[in-house]
Each structure stands twice: as C-alpha cells, then as structure tokens.
mmCIF file with all atom_site columns, C-alpha atoms in Angstrom:
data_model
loop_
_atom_site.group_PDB
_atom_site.id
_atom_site.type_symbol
_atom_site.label_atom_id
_atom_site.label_alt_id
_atom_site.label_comp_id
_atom_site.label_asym_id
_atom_site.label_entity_id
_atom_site.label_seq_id
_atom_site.pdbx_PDB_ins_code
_atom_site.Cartn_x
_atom_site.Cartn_y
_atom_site.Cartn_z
_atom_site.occupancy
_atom_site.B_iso_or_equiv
_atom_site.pdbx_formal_charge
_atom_site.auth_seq_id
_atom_site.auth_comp_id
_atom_site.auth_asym_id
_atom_site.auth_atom_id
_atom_site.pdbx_PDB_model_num
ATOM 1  C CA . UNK A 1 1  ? 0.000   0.000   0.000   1.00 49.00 ? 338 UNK A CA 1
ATOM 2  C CA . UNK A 1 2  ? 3.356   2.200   0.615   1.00 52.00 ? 339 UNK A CA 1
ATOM 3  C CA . UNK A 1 3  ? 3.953   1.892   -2.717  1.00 55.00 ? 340 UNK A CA 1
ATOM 4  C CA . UNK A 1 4  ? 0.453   3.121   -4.431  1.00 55.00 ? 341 UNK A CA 1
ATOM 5  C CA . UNK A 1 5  ? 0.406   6.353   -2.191  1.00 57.00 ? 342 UNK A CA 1
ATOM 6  C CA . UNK A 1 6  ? 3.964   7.583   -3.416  1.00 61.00 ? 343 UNK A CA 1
ATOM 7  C CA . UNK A 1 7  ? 2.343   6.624   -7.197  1.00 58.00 ? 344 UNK A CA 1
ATOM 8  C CA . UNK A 1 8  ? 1.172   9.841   -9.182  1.00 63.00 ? 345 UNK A CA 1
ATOM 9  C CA . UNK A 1 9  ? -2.164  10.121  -10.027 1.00 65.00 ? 346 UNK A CA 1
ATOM 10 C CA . UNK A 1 10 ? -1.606  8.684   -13.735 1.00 69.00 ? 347 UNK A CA 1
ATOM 11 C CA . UNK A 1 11 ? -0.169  5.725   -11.944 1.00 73.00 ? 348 UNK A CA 1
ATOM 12 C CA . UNK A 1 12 ? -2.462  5.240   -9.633  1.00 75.00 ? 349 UNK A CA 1
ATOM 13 C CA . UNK A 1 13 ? -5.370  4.945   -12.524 1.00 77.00 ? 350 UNK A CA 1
ATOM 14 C CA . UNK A 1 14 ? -3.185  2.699   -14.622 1.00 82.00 ? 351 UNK A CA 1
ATOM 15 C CA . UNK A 1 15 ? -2.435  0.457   -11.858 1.00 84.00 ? 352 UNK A CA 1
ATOM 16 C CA . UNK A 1 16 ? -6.326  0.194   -11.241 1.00 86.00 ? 353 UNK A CA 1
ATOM 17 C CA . UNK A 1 17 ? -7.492  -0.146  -14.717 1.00 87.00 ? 354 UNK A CA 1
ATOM 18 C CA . UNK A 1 18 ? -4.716  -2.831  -15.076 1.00 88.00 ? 355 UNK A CA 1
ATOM 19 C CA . UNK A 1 19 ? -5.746  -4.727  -12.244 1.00 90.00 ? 356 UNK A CA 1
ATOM 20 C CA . UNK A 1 20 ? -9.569  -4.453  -13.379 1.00 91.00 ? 357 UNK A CA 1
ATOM 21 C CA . UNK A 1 21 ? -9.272  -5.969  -16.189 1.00 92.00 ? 358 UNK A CA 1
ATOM 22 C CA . UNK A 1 22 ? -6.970  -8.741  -15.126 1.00 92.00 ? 359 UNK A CA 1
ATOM 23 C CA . UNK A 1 23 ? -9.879  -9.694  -13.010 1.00 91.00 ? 360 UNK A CA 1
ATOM 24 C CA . UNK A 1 24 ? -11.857 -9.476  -15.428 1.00 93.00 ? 361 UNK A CA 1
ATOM 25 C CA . UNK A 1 25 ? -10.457 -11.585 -18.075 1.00 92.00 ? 362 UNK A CA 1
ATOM 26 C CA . UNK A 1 26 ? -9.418  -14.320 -15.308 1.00 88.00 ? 363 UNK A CA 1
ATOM 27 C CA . UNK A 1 27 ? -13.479 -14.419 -14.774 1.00 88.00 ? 364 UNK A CA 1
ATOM 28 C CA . UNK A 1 28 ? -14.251 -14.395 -18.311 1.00 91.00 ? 365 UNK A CA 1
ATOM 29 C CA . UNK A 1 29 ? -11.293 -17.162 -19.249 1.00 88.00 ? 366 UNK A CA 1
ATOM 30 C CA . UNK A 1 30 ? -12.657 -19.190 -16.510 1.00 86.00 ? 367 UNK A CA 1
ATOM 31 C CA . UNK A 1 31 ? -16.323 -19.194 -17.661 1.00 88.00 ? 368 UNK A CA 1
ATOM 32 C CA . UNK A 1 32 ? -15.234 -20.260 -21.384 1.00 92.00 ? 369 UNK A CA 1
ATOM 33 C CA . UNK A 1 33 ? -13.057 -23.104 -20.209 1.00 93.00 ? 370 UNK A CA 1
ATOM 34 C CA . UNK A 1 34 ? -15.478 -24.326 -17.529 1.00 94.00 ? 371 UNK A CA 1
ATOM 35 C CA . UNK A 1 35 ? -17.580 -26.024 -20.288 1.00 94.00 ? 372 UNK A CA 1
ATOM 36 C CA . UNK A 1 36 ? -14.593 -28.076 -21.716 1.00 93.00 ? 373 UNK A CA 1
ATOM 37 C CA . UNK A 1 37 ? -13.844 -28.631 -18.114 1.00 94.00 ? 374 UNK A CA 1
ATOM 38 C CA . UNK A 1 38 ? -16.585 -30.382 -17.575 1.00 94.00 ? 375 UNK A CA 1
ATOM 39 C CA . UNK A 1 39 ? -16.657 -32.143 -20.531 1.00 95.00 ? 376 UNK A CA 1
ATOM 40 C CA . UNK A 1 40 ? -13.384 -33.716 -19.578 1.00 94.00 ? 377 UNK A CA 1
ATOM 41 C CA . UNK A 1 41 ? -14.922 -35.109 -16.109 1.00 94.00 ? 378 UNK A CA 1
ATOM 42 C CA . UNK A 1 42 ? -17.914 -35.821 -17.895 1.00 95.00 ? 379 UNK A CA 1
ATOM 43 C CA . UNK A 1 43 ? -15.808 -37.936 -20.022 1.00 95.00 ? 380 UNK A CA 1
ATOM 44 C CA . UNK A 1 44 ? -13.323 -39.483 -17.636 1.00 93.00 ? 381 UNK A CA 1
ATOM 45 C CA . UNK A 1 45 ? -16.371 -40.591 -15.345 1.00 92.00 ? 382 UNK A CA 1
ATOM 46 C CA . UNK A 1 46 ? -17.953 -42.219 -17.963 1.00 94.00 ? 383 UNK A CA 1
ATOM 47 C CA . UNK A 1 47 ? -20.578 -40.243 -18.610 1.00 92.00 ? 384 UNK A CA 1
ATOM 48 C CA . UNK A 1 48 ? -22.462 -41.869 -16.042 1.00 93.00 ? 385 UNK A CA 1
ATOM 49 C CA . UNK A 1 49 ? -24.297 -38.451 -14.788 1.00 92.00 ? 386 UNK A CA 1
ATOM 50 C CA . UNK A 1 50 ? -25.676 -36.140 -16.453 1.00 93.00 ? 387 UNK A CA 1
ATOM 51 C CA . UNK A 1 51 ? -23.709 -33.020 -17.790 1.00 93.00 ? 388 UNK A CA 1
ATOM 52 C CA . UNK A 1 52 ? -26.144 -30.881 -16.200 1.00 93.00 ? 389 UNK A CA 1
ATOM 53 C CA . UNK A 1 53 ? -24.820 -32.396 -12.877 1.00 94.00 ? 390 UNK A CA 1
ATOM 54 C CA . UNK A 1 54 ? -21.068 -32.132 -13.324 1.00 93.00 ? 391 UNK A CA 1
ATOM 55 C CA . UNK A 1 55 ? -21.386 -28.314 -14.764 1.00 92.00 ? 392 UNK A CA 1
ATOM 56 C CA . UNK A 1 56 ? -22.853 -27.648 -10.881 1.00 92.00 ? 393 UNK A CA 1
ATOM 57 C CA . UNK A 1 57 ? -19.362 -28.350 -9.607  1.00 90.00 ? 394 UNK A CA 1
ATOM 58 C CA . UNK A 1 58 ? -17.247 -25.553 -8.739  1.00 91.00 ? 395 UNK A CA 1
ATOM 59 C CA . UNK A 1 59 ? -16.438 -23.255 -11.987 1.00 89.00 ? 396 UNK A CA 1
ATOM 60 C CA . UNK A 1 60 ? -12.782 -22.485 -11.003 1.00 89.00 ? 397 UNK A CA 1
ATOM 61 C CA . UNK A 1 61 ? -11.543 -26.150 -10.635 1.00 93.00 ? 398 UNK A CA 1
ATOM 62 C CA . UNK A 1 62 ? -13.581 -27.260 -13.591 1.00 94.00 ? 399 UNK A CA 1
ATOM 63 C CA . UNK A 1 63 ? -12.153 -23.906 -16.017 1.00 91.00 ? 400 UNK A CA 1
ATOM 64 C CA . UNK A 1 64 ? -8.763  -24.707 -14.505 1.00 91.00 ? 401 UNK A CA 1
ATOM 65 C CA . UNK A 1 65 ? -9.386  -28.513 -16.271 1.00 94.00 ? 402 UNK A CA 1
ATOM 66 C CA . UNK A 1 66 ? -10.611 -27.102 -19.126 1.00 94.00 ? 403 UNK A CA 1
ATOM 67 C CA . UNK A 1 67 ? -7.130  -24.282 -19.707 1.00 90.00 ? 404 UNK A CA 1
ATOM 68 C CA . UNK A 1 68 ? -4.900  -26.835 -18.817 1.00 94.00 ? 405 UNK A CA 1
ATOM 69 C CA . UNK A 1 69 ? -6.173  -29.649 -20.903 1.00 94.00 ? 406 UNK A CA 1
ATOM 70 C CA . UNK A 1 70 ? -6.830  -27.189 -24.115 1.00 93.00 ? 407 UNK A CA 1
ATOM 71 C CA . UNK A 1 71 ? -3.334  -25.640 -23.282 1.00 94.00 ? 408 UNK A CA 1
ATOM 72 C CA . UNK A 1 72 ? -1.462  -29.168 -23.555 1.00 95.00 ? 409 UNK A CA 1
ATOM 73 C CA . UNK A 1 73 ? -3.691  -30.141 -26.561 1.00 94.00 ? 410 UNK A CA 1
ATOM 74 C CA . UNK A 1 74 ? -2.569  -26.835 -28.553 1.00 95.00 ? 411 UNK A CA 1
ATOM 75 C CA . UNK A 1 75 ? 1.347   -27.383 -26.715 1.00 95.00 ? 412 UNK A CA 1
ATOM 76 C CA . UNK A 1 76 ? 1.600   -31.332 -28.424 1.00 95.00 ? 413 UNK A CA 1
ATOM 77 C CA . UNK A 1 77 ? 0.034   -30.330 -31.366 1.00 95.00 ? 414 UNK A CA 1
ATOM 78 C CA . UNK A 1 78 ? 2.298   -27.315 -32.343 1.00 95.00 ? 415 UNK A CA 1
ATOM 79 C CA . UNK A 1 79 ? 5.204   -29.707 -31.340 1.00 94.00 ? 416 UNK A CA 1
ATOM 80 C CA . UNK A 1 80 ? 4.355   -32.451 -33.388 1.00 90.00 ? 417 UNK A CA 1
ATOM 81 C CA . UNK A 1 81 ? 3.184   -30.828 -36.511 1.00 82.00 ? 418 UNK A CA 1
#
C-alpha cells in the first residue's frame, strides 16, 4: 500500500485499470473453459451423470481442467506438426 500512495495520479489509474481488467479476463477465461472442463470429467467418469450435474461443480476447478487440458492439446500439437 506504501507503494500506491507515493504513485502519481496517472499511476495510480493505470495500476487500477490494469488490475480491473486482469480480473476481469481471469473471470471471463474461466467461464469459457469451464464447459470443456466439464466435458473432460464428464468424459473421464464415464458419462455416467448427467452433464447438467457435473457443470454444478465448482467453476474455477472445472475452467482450470478445461485451460490446462486445451493448453497441452494446442502445446503437443504445435510440437508435433
């Protein structure tokens, strides 16, 4: 907080826009890859719920599936092709 005060003005807005919109696109990121997510638990359980049911679990762990599992698919196939 020592650090924002002794900021100029300018700063000070840049430093809050900047950390607005971080937050902003972590929430966004998150709701895209929950989907996939779940689709990956869906899948690994064998579909033995319904979807419905595993998209009620908790959006951060299943969006955290769905980046990393998208992120190694796009990694192994732009190292392999």
């Amino acid at each position: 907080m020592i650090i924002y005060t002794t900021l100029s003005n300018n700063w000070q807005g840049f430093l809050f826009i900047f950390t607005t919109m971080e937050a902003l696109l972590e929430i966004v990121l998150l709701i895209l890859f929950k989907y996939p997510g779940a689709f990956i638990i869906w899948m690994f359980t064998g579909f033995q719920k319904p979807f419905k049911k595993v998209l009620e679990k908790d959006g951060y762990f299943l969006g955290m599936i769905g980046l990393i599992t998208i992120s190694l698919g796009v990694y192994i196939i732009s190292t392999f092709v």
